[in-house]
Coordinates of C-alpha atoms in Angstrom, one line a residue:
M17 CA -9.3 -13.5 -115.1
Y18 CA -12.9 -11.2 -115.8
S19 CA -13.4 -8.4 -117.3
A20 CA -13.1 -5.2 -116.0
N21 CA -11.7 -1.7 -117.1
H22 CA -9.9 0.1 -114.0
W23 CA -8.9 3.5 -116.3
G24 CA -12.2 4.1 -116.9
G25 CA -15.0 3.2 -120.2
S26 CA -15.4 0.2 -122.1
F27 CA -13.0 -1.9 -124.2
E28 CA -13.6 -1.6 -128.0
I29 CA -14.3 -5.4 -128.9
A30 CA -17.8 -5.9 -130.5
D31 CA -17.3 -3.9 -133.7
G32 CA -14.6 -4.6 -134.9
A33 CA -15.1 -8.8 -134.9
A34 CA -18.2 -7.7 -136.6
E35 CA -15.9 -6.3 -139.8
D36 CA -13.7 -9.2 -140.2
D37 CA -16.8 -11.9 -140.3
H38 CA -18.0 -10.4 -143.0
S39 CA -15.0 -9.3 -145.2
R40 CA -14.2 -13.8 -144.3
N41 CA -18.2 -14.4 -145.9
M42 CA -17.0 -12.1 -148.8
D43 CA -14.7 -15.0 -149.8
L44 CA -16.5 -17.9 -148.9
D45 CA -18.2 -20.4 -151.6
R46 CA -21.9 -20.6 -151.7
G47 CA -22.5 -24.0 -152.2
A48 CA -20.4 -25.3 -148.6
L49 CA -22.3 -22.0 -147.2
S50 CA -25.0 -24.3 -148.2
A51 CA -24.1 -27.4 -146.6
R52 CA -22.2 -25.7 -143.4
Q53 CA -26.6 -24.6 -143.2
H54 CA -28.0 -28.1 -143.4
H55 CA -25.5 -29.3 -141.0
E56 CA -25.9 -26.6 -138.3
L57 CA -28.8 -27.0 -138.7
D58 CA -28.9 -30.5 -137.8
E59 CA -27.1 -29.9 -134.8
T60 CA -30.0 -27.3 -134.6
Q61 CA -32.7 -30.1 -134.6
Q62 CA -30.5 -32.3 -132.0
S63 CA -29.9 -29.3 -130.2
W64 CA -34.0 -30.0 -129.2
L65 CA -34.0 -32.9 -128.7
L66 CA -31.3 -33.2 -126.0
G67 CA -32.2 -29.8 -124.5
P68 CA -30.4 -26.3 -124.0
P69 CA -26.9 -26.7 -123.6
E70 CA -26.0 -26.5 -119.8
A71 CA -24.2 -23.2 -119.3
K72 CA -20.9 -22.4 -117.6
K73 CA -21.4 -20.9 -114.3
K74 CA -20.0 -18.4 -113.7
D75 CA -17.5 -17.3 -110.0
K76 CA -19.8 -14.4 -107.8
Y77 CA -17.4 -12.3 -105.7
V78 CA -17.7 -10.3 -102.5
D79 CA -15.4 -7.1 -102.9
L80 CA -14.2 -6.4 -98.8
G81 CA -12.9 -3.3 -99.4
C82 CA -9.5 -4.2 -99.3
I83 CA -9.2 -7.4 -101.3
V84 CA -12.1 -9.2 -103.2
V85 CA -12.6 -12.9 -102.9
K86 CA -14.8 -15.8 -104.2
R87 CA -17.8 -15.9 -102.6
K88 CA -17.7 -20.1 -101.8
V89 CA -14.2 -19.2 -100.1
L90 CA -15.4 -16.5 -98.1
W91 CA -18.5 -18.5 -96.4
W92 CA -16.0 -21.5 -96.7
A93 CA -13.9 -19.4 -94.1
L94 CA -16.4 -17.9 -92.2
W95 CA -17.7 -22.0 -91.3
C96 CA -14.3 -22.7 -90.3
V97 CA -14.6 -19.8 -88.0
V98 CA -17.9 -20.8 -86.2
A99 CA -16.7 -25.2 -86.7
A100 CA -12.9 -24.5 -85.0
F101 CA -15.4 -22.0 -82.4
V102 CA -17.8 -25.1 -81.0
L103 CA -14.9 -27.3 -81.2
I104 CA -12.8 -25.4 -79.5
G105 CA -13.1 -22.4 -78.0
L106 CA -16.9 -23.3 -76.7
P107 CA -15.3 -25.8 -74.8
I108 CA -12.7 -23.7 -73.2
I109 CA -15.2 -21.2 -72.5
I110 CA -17.2 -23.8 -70.3
A111 CA -14.5 -25.1 -68.5
K112 CA -13.0 -22.1 -67.1
S113 CA -17.3 -21.3 -66.1
I114 CA -16.9 -24.2 -63.8
P115 CA -15.4 -23.5 -60.5
H116 CA -12.2 -24.8 -59.6
K117 CA -10.4 -25.4 -56.2
K118 CA -7.7 -23.2 -55.8
P119 CA -3.7 -25.2 -56.7
G120 CA -1.6 -26.9 -53.7
P121 CA 1.1 -26.0 -52.0
P122 CA 4.2 -27.2 -53.7
P123 CA 5.4 -29.6 -51.3
P124 CA 7.4 -28.2 -47.8
D125 CA 11.0 -27.9 -48.0
Q126 CA 13.0 -29.6 -45.2
Y127 CA 12.6 -26.4 -43.5
T128 CA 9.3 -26.3 -43.0
E129 CA 9.3 -29.9 -42.1
A130 CA 11.9 -28.8 -39.6
L131 CA 10.5 -26.1 -38.2
H132 CA 6.2 -27.9 -37.8
K133 CA 8.6 -30.8 -35.6
A134 CA 10.7 -27.8 -33.7
L135 CA 7.6 -25.8 -32.6
L136 CA 6.5 -29.3 -30.6
F137 CA 8.9 -29.0 -28.1
F138 CA 8.5 -26.2 -26.5
N139 CA 4.3 -28.1 -26.2
A140 CA 7.3 -30.8 -24.4
Q141 CA 8.6 -27.5 -21.5
K142 CA 5.1 -26.1 -20.7
S143 CA 4.8 -26.0 -17.1
G144 CA 1.2 -26.1 -15.2
H145 CA -2.2 -26.6 -16.1
L146 CA -1.6 -28.4 -19.5
P147 CA -4.5 -27.6 -22.6
K148 CA -6.2 -31.3 -23.5
N149 CA -5.0 -30.3 -26.9
N150 CA -1.2 -30.3 -26.0
G151 CA 0.1 -33.2 -28.4
V152 CA 2.2 -34.6 -26.0
K153 CA 1.1 -37.5 -24.5
W154 CA 3.4 -38.5 -22.2
R155 CA 3.1 -35.0 -20.2
G156 CA 1.4 -34.2 -17.9
N157 CA 0.5 -30.9 -15.3
S158 CA 3.6 -30.3 -13.3
G159 CA 5.0 -27.7 -11.3
L160 CA 1.1 -26.9 -9.5
S161 CA 2.9 -25.4 -6.6
D162 CA 5.4 -23.3 -8.2
G163 CA 5.1 -20.2 -6.6
S164 CA 3.4 -20.9 -3.8
D165 CA 6.4 -19.1 -1.5
A166 CA 5.5 -15.8 -3.3
K167 CA 3.1 -14.7 -1.0
D168 CA 2.9 -11.4 -3.3
V169 CA 1.8 -13.7 -6.4
K170 CA -1.7 -14.4 -6.5
G171 CA -2.1 -18.4 -7.5
G172 CA 1.6 -18.6 -7.4
L173 CA 4.2 -19.1 -10.6
V174 CA 2.2 -21.4 -12.1
G175 CA 2.7 -22.0 -16.2
G176 CA 5.8 -21.0 -18.3
Y177 CA 8.3 -22.9 -19.3
Y178 CA 11.8 -25.7 -18.0
D179 CA 14.5 -24.8 -19.2
A180 CA 15.8 -28.0 -20.2
G181 CA 16.3 -30.9 -19.7
D182 CA 16.2 -29.9 -15.5
N183 CA 13.3 -28.4 -14.2
I184 CA 14.0 -24.7 -14.1
K185 CA 12.9 -22.5 -14.8
F186 CA 15.1 -20.2 -15.5
H187 CA 13.0 -16.8 -16.5
F188 CA 15.9 -14.6 -18.4
P189 CA 16.4 -17.2 -21.3
M190 CA 12.9 -17.6 -21.4
A191 CA 11.7 -14.2 -22.2
F192 CA 14.3 -14.1 -24.6
S193 CA 12.7 -17.1 -26.3
M194 CA 9.5 -15.7 -26.3
T195 CA 10.7 -12.2 -28.4
L196 CA 12.5 -14.7 -31.2
L197 CA 9.3 -16.0 -31.5
S198 CA 7.0 -12.9 -31.3
W199 CA 10.0 -11.5 -33.6
S200 CA 9.8 -14.6 -36.3
V201 CA 6.1 -14.6 -35.9
I202 CA 6.3 -10.2 -37.0
E203 CA 9.3 -10.9 -40.3
Y204 CA 7.5 -13.6 -41.5
S205 CA 3.2 -14.1 -40.5
A206 CA 2.3 -15.0 -43.8
K207 CA 4.8 -18.0 -43.9
Y208 CA 3.7 -19.0 -40.7
K209 CA -0.1 -18.7 -41.8
A210 CA 1.3 -20.2 -45.3
M211 CA 2.7 -23.9 -42.7
G212 CA -0.7 -23.7 -40.9
E213 CA 1.6 -23.0 -37.5
Y214 CA 0.4 -19.4 -37.2
D215 CA -2.1 -20.4 -34.9
H216 CA 0.3 -22.6 -33.1
V217 CA 3.4 -20.7 -32.9
R218 CA 1.2 -17.4 -31.1
E219 CA -0.2 -20.2 -28.6
L220 CA 2.8 -20.8 -27.1
I221 CA 4.4 -16.9 -27.1
K222 CA 1.0 -16.1 -25.2
W223 CA 2.2 -19.6 -22.9
G224 CA 5.1 -17.9 -22.7
T225 CA 3.9 -14.2 -21.7
D226 CA 1.4 -15.1 -19.3
Y227 CA 3.8 -16.3 -17.3
L228 CA 5.8 -12.9 -17.2
L229 CA 3.2 -11.1 -16.6
L230 CA 3.4 -13.2 -13.4
T231 CA 6.8 -12.3 -12.7
F232 CA 6.0 -9.2 -11.6
N233 CA 2.9 -6.9 -10.8
S234 CA 2.5 -5.7 -14.0
S235 CA -1.1 -3.7 -12.8
A236 CA 1.6 -1.5 -11.4
S237 CA 3.4 1.3 -13.3
T238 CA 6.2 1.3 -10.8
I239 CA 7.7 -2.5 -9.4
D240 CA 10.7 -2.7 -6.5
K241 CA 11.1 -6.9 -7.8
L242 CA 11.2 -8.7 -10.2
Y243 CA 10.7 -13.3 -9.4
A244 CA 14.4 -14.3 -11.7
Q245 CA 13.2 -17.9 -11.9
V246 CA 11.9 -21.1 -10.0
G247 CA 14.0 -24.0 -9.3
S248 CA 17.3 -24.4 -8.0
A249 CA 20.3 -26.3 -8.4
K250 CA 23.5 -26.9 -6.5
I251 CA 26.9 -27.8 -8.3
N252 CA 27.8 -31.1 -6.8
G253 CA 25.0 -30.9 -4.3
S254 CA 23.6 -34.0 -2.1
R255 CA 20.1 -32.6 -1.2
P256 CA 17.2 -33.1 -3.5
D257 CA 17.1 -30.5 -5.8
D258 CA 16.5 -30.1 -9.9
H259 CA 19.6 -31.6 -10.6
Y260 CA 20.3 -33.7 -7.2
C261 CA 17.3 -35.0 -8.8
W262 CA 16.2 -37.2 -12.0
N263 CA 12.2 -36.6 -12.3
R264 CA 9.5 -36.9 -14.5
P265 CA 8.3 -33.1 -14.0
E266 CA 5.1 -34.7 -13.4
D267 CA 6.7 -36.6 -9.6
M268 CA 8.7 -33.4 -8.5
A269 CA 8.4 -33.6 -5.0
Y270 CA 10.9 -31.5 -3.6
P271 CA 11.7 -27.6 -2.7
R272 CA 11.0 -25.3 -6.1
P273 CA 12.3 -22.0 -4.6
S274 CA 11.7 -18.7 -6.0
V275 CA 14.6 -16.5 -6.1
S276 CA 13.2 -12.7 -6.3
V277 CA 15.8 -9.6 -7.1
G278 CA 15.4 -6.4 -6.4
S279 CA 17.8 -5.1 -9.1
A280 CA 17.8 -6.7 -12.9
P281 CA 18.4 -4.3 -15.7
D282 CA 19.7 -7.4 -17.9
L283 CA 16.6 -9.8 -16.9
G284 CA 14.2 -6.3 -17.0
G285 CA 15.3 -5.4 -20.3
E286 CA 14.9 -8.7 -21.7
V287 CA 11.8 -8.7 -20.2
A288 CA 10.3 -5.8 -21.1
A289 CA 11.4 -6.4 -24.7
A290 CA 10.0 -9.8 -24.9
L291 CA 6.5 -8.3 -23.4
A292 CA 6.7 -5.2 -26.0
A293 CA 7.3 -7.4 -29.1
A294 CA 4.1 -10.0 -28.3
S295 CA 2.1 -7.3 -28.4
I296 CA 2.9 -6.3 -31.5
V297 CA 2.3 -9.9 -32.6
F298 CA -1.3 -9.9 -31.0
R299 CA -2.3 -6.3 -32.1
D300 CA -5.7 -8.5 -33.0
T301 CA -6.8 -8.7 -30.0
A302 CA -6.4 -5.1 -28.6
A303 CA -7.2 -6.2 -24.6
Y304 CA -4.2 -8.0 -24.4
S305 CA -1.9 -6.2 -26.7
K306 CA -3.1 -3.4 -23.9
K307 CA -2.3 -5.5 -21.5
L308 CA 1.1 -6.4 -22.8
S309 CA 2.6 -3.2 -23.6
Q310 CA 1.5 -1.8 -20.5
G311 CA 2.9 -4.2 -18.3
A312 CA 6.3 -4.0 -20.9
A313 CA 6.7 -0.5 -19.8
T314 CA 6.0 -1.2 -15.5
V315 CA 8.8 -3.8 -16.1
Y316 CA 11.3 -1.4 -18.7
K317 CA 10.9 1.8 -16.0
F318 CA 12.6 -1.4 -13.8
A319 CA 15.3 -2.1 -15.6
R320 CA 15.9 1.4 -15.9
Q321 CA 16.2 2.4 -12.3
S322 CA 18.9 4.4 -11.2
G323 CA 19.5 2.8 -8.1
R324 CA 19.2 -0.7 -9.8
R325 CA 21.8 -1.4 -11.6
T326 CA 23.9 -4.3 -10.6
P327 CA 23.0 -7.6 -13.2
Y328 CA 20.7 -9.8 -11.7
S329 CA 22.8 -12.3 -12.3
L330 CA 25.9 -11.2 -9.6
R331 CA 26.4 -13.0 -6.4
Q332 CA 23.0 -15.5 -7.0
P333 CA 24.5 -18.9 -6.4
D334 CA 20.9 -20.0 -8.3
I335 CA 22.0 -18.4 -11.1
E336 CA 25.0 -17.7 -11.2
Y337 CA 26.5 -20.4 -12.7
Y338 CA 23.8 -21.4 -15.1
Y339 CA 22.6 -18.5 -16.6
N340 CA 25.6 -14.9 -15.8
S341 CA 24.9 -12.1 -17.7
T342 CA 28.1 -10.2 -18.0
S343 CA 26.4 -6.8 -19.3
Y344 CA 23.1 -4.7 -19.5
W345 CA 23.3 -2.1 -21.7
D346 CA 22.9 -4.6 -24.5
E347 CA 19.5 -5.6 -23.3
Y348 CA 19.0 -1.7 -22.5
M349 CA 19.0 -1.8 -26.5
W350 CA 17.2 -4.8 -27.2
S351 CA 14.2 -3.6 -24.8
A352 CA 14.3 0.2 -26.0
A353 CA 14.5 -0.8 -30.0
W354 CA 11.0 -3.0 -28.8
M355 CA 9.4 -0.4 -27.0
Y356 CA 9.8 2.0 -29.6
Y357 CA 8.2 -0.3 -31.7
A358 CA 5.3 -1.8 -29.9
T359 CA 3.9 2.1 -28.8
G360 CA 5.6 4.8 -31.2
N361 CA 7.3 7.0 -27.9
S362 CA 9.6 9.0 -29.3
S363 CA 11.2 8.6 -25.6
Y364 CA 12.8 5.7 -26.4
I365 CA 13.9 5.3 -29.9
S366 CA 16.1 8.9 -28.1
F367 CA 17.5 7.2 -25.8
A368 CA 18.4 3.7 -27.7
T369 CA 20.5 6.0 -31.0
D370 CA 22.2 8.4 -27.9
P371 CA 25.8 7.8 -29.0
R372 CA 26.7 7.4 -25.1
L373 CA 24.7 4.1 -25.5
P374 CA 26.1 2.1 -27.5
K375 CA 29.4 3.7 -26.3
N376 CA 29.0 2.7 -23.0
A377 CA 27.7 -1.4 -24.6
K378 CA 31.0 -1.4 -26.8
A379 CA 28.7 -1.7 -29.8
F380 CA 31.4 0.2 -32.6
F381 CA 34.8 -1.6 -30.8
N382 CA 34.6 -4.1 -33.1
I383 CA 34.8 -7.1 -30.1
L384 CA 34.7 -10.3 -31.6
D385 CA 32.8 -11.9 -29.2
F386 CA 30.2 -9.1 -29.3
S387 CA 29.5 -10.0 -33.2
V388 CA 27.6 -13.3 -31.6
F389 CA 24.1 -12.8 -31.3
S390 CA 22.2 -15.1 -28.2
W391 CA 20.7 -14.8 -25.1
D392 CA 23.5 -12.8 -23.1
N393 CA 24.9 -10.6 -25.8
K394 CA 21.8 -9.0 -28.3
L395 CA 23.8 -6.4 -28.5
P396 CA 23.8 -7.9 -32.8
G397 CA 20.0 -8.6 -32.6
A398 CA 18.9 -4.8 -31.5
Q399 CA 21.7 -2.9 -34.0
L400 CA 19.5 -5.2 -36.9
L401 CA 16.8 -4.3 -35.1
L402 CA 17.7 -1.1 -35.6
S403 CA 19.0 -0.7 -39.3
R404 CA 15.3 -1.8 -39.5
L405 CA 14.3 1.0 -38.8
R406 CA 17.1 3.3 -41.1
M407 CA 16.6 1.0 -44.2
F408 CA 12.3 1.3 -44.1
L409 CA 11.3 4.9 -42.9
N410 CA 15.1 7.0 -43.1
P411 CA 13.6 9.3 -40.0
G412 CA 16.8 11.2 -40.3
Y413 CA 17.8 14.0 -37.9
P414 CA 18.4 14.0 -35.0
Y415 CA 18.2 9.9 -35.3
E416 CA 20.7 9.3 -38.6
E417 CA 23.7 9.6 -37.2
S418 CA 23.3 6.5 -34.4
L419 CA 21.1 4.8 -37.4
I420 CA 24.1 4.8 -39.6
G421 CA 26.4 4.0 -36.7
Y422 CA 24.1 0.4 -35.5
H423 CA 23.1 0.2 -39.7
N424 CA 27.6 -0.2 -40.5
A425 CA 28.4 -2.5 -37.1
T426 CA 25.5 -4.6 -38.6
S427 CA 27.3 -5.3 -42.0
L428 CA 30.1 -5.9 -40.2
N429 CA 28.5 -8.5 -37.6
M430 CA 27.9 -10.4 -40.8
C431 CA 31.2 -9.8 -42.9
M432 CA 32.6 -11.5 -40.0
Y433 CA 29.9 -15.0 -40.7
F434 CA 32.5 -15.6 -44.0
P435 CA 34.4 -17.9 -43.4
R436 CA 36.9 -16.6 -45.8
F437 CA 37.8 -13.3 -43.7
G438 CA 38.9 -16.0 -40.7
S439 CA 36.4 -14.3 -37.6
F440 CA 35.8 -17.0 -36.2
N441 CA 36.9 -21.3 -37.3
F442 CA 34.6 -24.0 -38.4
T443 CA 34.4 -27.5 -37.9
K444 CA 35.9 -29.4 -41.3
G445 CA 32.4 -30.4 -41.9
G446 CA 31.1 -26.7 -42.0
M447 CA 29.7 -25.8 -38.6
A448 CA 30.6 -21.9 -37.1
L449 CA 32.4 -22.4 -34.0
F450 CA 30.4 -19.2 -33.2
N451 CA 31.1 -20.2 -29.0
H452 CA 34.2 -20.5 -29.4
G453 CA 34.4 -24.9 -29.2
K454 CA 32.4 -25.2 -25.9
G455 CA 29.4 -27.0 -25.3
Q456 CA 25.7 -25.9 -26.3
P457 CA 27.3 -24.9 -30.0
L458 CA 24.3 -25.4 -31.8
Q459 CA 21.7 -22.3 -30.1
Y460 CA 24.5 -20.4 -31.7
V461 CA 24.7 -20.5 -34.7
V462 CA 20.7 -21.1 -35.5
A463 CA 20.1 -17.9 -33.9
N464 CA 22.9 -16.4 -35.6
S465 CA 21.4 -17.8 -38.8
F466 CA 18.1 -16.5 -38.5
I467 CA 19.9 -12.8 -37.8
A468 CA 21.4 -13.5 -40.7
A469 CA 18.6 -14.4 -43.4
L470 CA 16.5 -11.9 -41.4
Y471 CA 19.6 -9.8 -42.5
A472 CA 18.7 -10.6 -46.6
D473 CA 15.5 -10.5 -46.3
Y474 CA 15.1 -6.5 -45.2
M475 CA 18.5 -5.9 -48.0
E476 CA 15.9 -7.7 -51.0
A477 CA 12.8 -5.7 -49.8
V478 CA 14.8 -2.6 -50.3
N479 CA 16.1 -3.0 -53.2
V480 CA 20.0 -3.7 -51.8
P481 CA 21.7 -6.6 -53.9
G482 CA 24.4 -6.6 -50.9
W483 CA 27.3 -5.1 -49.1
Y484 CA 30.5 -4.6 -48.9
C485 CA 33.3 -6.7 -47.1
G486 CA 36.2 -4.4 -47.5
P487 CA 37.1 -5.0 -50.9
N488 CA 35.1 -7.5 -51.1
F489 CA 30.8 -6.8 -52.8
M490 CA 28.6 -9.8 -50.4
T491 CA 25.7 -10.2 -52.3
T492 CA 22.6 -11.0 -50.5
N493 CA 22.8 -14.4 -52.7
D494 CA 25.6 -15.3 -50.1
L495 CA 24.4 -14.5 -47.6
R496 CA 21.3 -16.3 -47.3
E497 CA 23.3 -19.3 -48.4
F498 CA 26.0 -19.1 -45.8
A499 CA 22.2 -19.4 -43.5
K500 CA 21.7 -22.5 -45.0
S501 CA 25.2 -24.1 -44.6
Q502 CA 24.8 -24.2 -41.3
I503 CA 21.0 -25.2 -40.9
N504 CA 21.9 -27.3 -43.4
Y505 CA 24.5 -29.0 -41.1
I506 CA 21.7 -29.2 -38.1
L507 CA 19.5 -31.8 -40.1
G508 CA 22.2 -34.2 -41.4
D509 CA 24.3 -32.8 -43.9
N510 CA 27.8 -33.4 -42.0
P511 CA 30.6 -35.3 -40.9
K512 CA 27.9 -38.0 -38.8
K513 CA 25.8 -37.6 -41.7
M514 CA 22.6 -37.1 -38.6
S515 CA 19.7 -35.2 -37.5
Y516 CA 21.2 -33.4 -34.1
V517 CA 17.2 -32.6 -33.9
V518 CA 15.3 -35.4 -32.6
G519 CA 12.3 -37.2 -34.8
F520 CA 13.6 -35.2 -38.1
G521 CA 15.9 -37.3 -40.8
K522 CA 16.4 -41.7 -40.2
K523 CA 19.2 -40.7 -37.1
Y524 CA 18.7 -38.5 -35.0
P525 CA 20.2 -38.7 -31.3
R526 CA 18.0 -41.2 -28.9
H527 CA 20.2 -40.6 -25.2
L528 CA 18.9 -36.8 -24.1
H529 CA 20.0 -35.4 -21.4
H530 CA 16.4 -34.7 -20.1
R531 CA 14.1 -35.8 -17.8
G532 CA 11.4 -36.5 -19.4
A533 CA 12.2 -37.3 -22.7
S534 CA 14.6 -40.4 -20.6
T535 CA 11.8 -41.2 -17.7
P536 CA 8.8 -43.9 -19.1
H537 CA 5.7 -43.1 -18.7
N538 CA 3.8 -45.6 -17.4
G539 CA 1.9 -44.5 -14.2
V540 CA 4.2 -45.4 -12.3
K541 CA 6.7 -42.3 -9.9
Y542 CA 10.0 -42.8 -9.6
S543 CA 11.9 -41.2 -6.0
C544 CA 14.7 -39.1 -6.3
T545 CA 17.4 -40.8 -6.9
G546 CA 14.6 -43.4 -7.9
G547 CA 15.1 -42.9 -11.8
Y548 CA 18.6 -42.9 -11.9
K549 CA 18.8 -45.8 -13.7
W550 CA 16.9 -44.6 -16.2
R551 CA 19.2 -41.0 -17.2
D552 CA 22.0 -44.5 -17.0
S553 CA 20.0 -46.3 -18.1
K554 CA 21.8 -47.0 -22.5
K555 CA 18.7 -47.6 -23.7
A556 CA 17.1 -45.2 -26.5
D557 CA 15.0 -41.8 -25.5
P558 CA 10.7 -43.7 -24.0
N559 CA 9.7 -40.9 -24.5
L560 CA 10.1 -39.5 -28.0
L561 CA 11.2 -35.1 -27.4
T562 CA 10.0 -34.5 -30.7
G563 CA 11.5 -31.3 -32.2
A564 CA 14.3 -31.4 -29.3
M565 CA 17.6 -29.7 -31.0
V566 CA 20.6 -31.3 -28.8
G567 CA 23.3 -29.0 -27.4
G568 CA 26.2 -30.2 -31.1
P569 CA 28.9 -31.4 -31.7
D570 CA 32.4 -30.9 -30.2
R571 CA 34.6 -28.6 -32.5
N572 CA 35.9 -32.1 -34.8
D573 CA 32.7 -32.6 -35.7
G574 CA 32.8 -35.6 -33.4
F575 CA 29.2 -36.5 -30.8
K576 CA 28.8 -38.9 -28.2
D577 CA 24.8 -39.9 -28.2
S578 CA 25.1 -40.7 -24.0
R579 CA 22.4 -38.3 -21.2
N580 CA 25.9 -37.9 -19.3
T581 CA 27.3 -35.5 -21.9
F582 CA 25.0 -32.9 -21.5
G583 CA 27.1 -30.1 -23.7
Q584 CA 26.4 -31.7 -26.4
N585 CA 22.7 -33.7 -26.0
E586 CA 20.9 -31.5 -24.0
P587 CA 18.2 -29.3 -25.5
T588 CA 17.6 -25.6 -24.3
L589 CA 14.4 -23.0 -24.7
V590 CA 16.8 -20.9 -26.4
G591 CA 18.2 -23.6 -28.6
N592 CA 15.0 -24.1 -30.0
A593 CA 13.7 -20.6 -30.6
G594 CA 16.3 -19.8 -32.4
L595 CA 16.2 -23.0 -34.6
V596 CA 12.7 -22.2 -35.4
A597 CA 13.4 -18.8 -36.3
A598 CA 16.0 -19.3 -39.0
L599 CA 13.6 -22.1 -40.1
V600 CA 10.5 -20.0 -40.5
A601 CA 13.1 -17.5 -42.3
L602 CA 15.1 -20.0 -44.5
T603 CA 11.5 -21.9 -46.1
N604 CA 10.1 -21.4 -48.9
S605 CA 6.8 -22.1 -47.5
G606 CA 4.2 -18.2 -48.3
R607 CA 6.8 -16.7 -50.9
G608 CA 5.7 -16.2 -54.2
V609 CA 2.0 -15.4 -52.6
G610 CA 2.0 -12.0 -53.6
I611 CA 3.8 -10.4 -50.3
T612 CA 7.8 -9.7 -49.9
A613 CA 9.9 -12.0 -47.7
V614 CA 9.6 -9.3 -44.7
D615 CA 6.1 -8.1 -43.8
K616 CA 7.9 -5.2 -43.1
N617 CA 5.0 -2.7 -41.7
T618 CA 3.7 -4.7 -39.5
M619 CA 5.8 -3.4 -36.7
F620 CA 5.8 0.1 -37.7
S621 CA 1.7 1.0 -37.0
A622 CA 2.2 2.2 -33.4
V623 CA 5.2 4.6 -35.5
P624 CA 4.7 7.8 -35.2
P625 CA 4.8 9.5 -39.1
M626 CA 6.1 12.4 -37.7
F627 CA 9.1 12.3 -35.8
P628 CA 10.6 15.1 -32.9
A629 CA 12.6 17.9 -34.5
A630 CA 15.1 17.1 -31.8
P631 CA 16.4 14.0 -29.4
P632 CA 15.5 15.2 -25.6
P633 CA 17.7 17.2 -23.2
P634 CA 21.2 15.6 -22.1
S635 CA 19.5 15.8 -18.5
S636 CA 16.9 13.2 -19.6
W637 CA 19.1 10.8 -20.3
K638 CA 20.0 8.4 -17.5
P639 CA 23.5 6.3 -17.8

């Protein structure tokens, strides 16, 4: 390649070449040599005229240490790098330095779309002075004289929600509905924010809890009565009341009595649970949160009084037929759990985990109907709440034995949801018959779908892939798919190919058993019986009750869109509260934004880091 000696010293070439030339010259003819000299002189002379011969340029090299390269190649490479930076790198740097809008959220799934509508149902069920931005044009102020017969309630019992298609305000299911909504916000606040519904759902909860605070003397530490409902209806009655009349709430002109009870272990426990859960939702508003938790403590104390253990509905004809309570031990467990989460007071968790409580509640008796979460049976919800404590905080002694019992009961409840184990019947279309084919099946479907999806999220939050149902390992995805199958059925994946949520999809019920939706908002005030023509009309509802989930089909997937079939075509607060909770648990909105599916630390902010070494003495527990 080029002259170099990597071994040291120079090559001996020049001297040897001179000797060879001399020996060759000795043999040459002198004449020939003379002629050659003249010829060479001519060439030399020609070179003088043409100029000096072009010297061949030698390549220059650069030693880079590990390699030696031509200087031209090195310069070419450097210029290529510079050119690449100018043409590619510089535009990228400039583009990244320019502020850009964050990419928008993914398109909403069907659960998000349904949830937007389902929340509007609560706006349509409001009683009292409605806010200007209520969002339901055909509704106005109503029930402004409610509670006028309750002389001990300043300002009366104005506000709250109408329960269903009639105009009665039943406080037991109303309180449960507020507890469900609050629980869904506590667990999935990030999802509500991602959907733009966080402020809306909190406003709906506050509308309910503001009213519940009116149903007893919430500023006192001890009370002796609680209002259970406003409005009444006699079965097959002939006098104007909330069933006999078919009136829009704005047109009511008949008596609406306020019904109070002096014993309410079940109702008192549910109101306490609702206020306690809401106090967690509103922890960013300290004064209101404190008001709620103090009210919860007062009504909880009332519910637990040993001399007031008669169910609130017993021998109450205005209540018993509609929302009869079959037990109060489930409300004791449910409310104690919520009171502990809200206040951190260890006396509540000591009571909730005392082994005598689940025994009285028959929590571990494997009774099929006790595994169904509903307004009348809080056991599955209470057991899941207490399982949450074990899964996330694991307090250990002296609570572990009871908590593991609740956890095992929760797992067994979830096993019963799967058709393969044959606990419950299912329609051919796939709807679970949690209430054995009776009216209003969907409110049971949504409530249990919610806790199924929530339990799946709990397990995933603590990195547990599933659980055993006997020898069968069931995954969190199996449980979530069950919940989805039930909600999908409601949204249209059913033999009727119709949505059971008004305003969702192209086909949905148009003849609701609902006074406000069926009576035109036309400035005419119809009399008690004058509204019958709208009840019996074959025309579709003039007012769209957006988001209302109806009662649902029968055990054969049959559904009659008629105002007379109230078991199938009447919406309820409890039904829509469960629907909202299930939808927010299942939607993908809010997932994948750096948070877990469950905001698991929210509920524990009031829970003390240390637990008592031993439970209170047995004498403090009042059976």
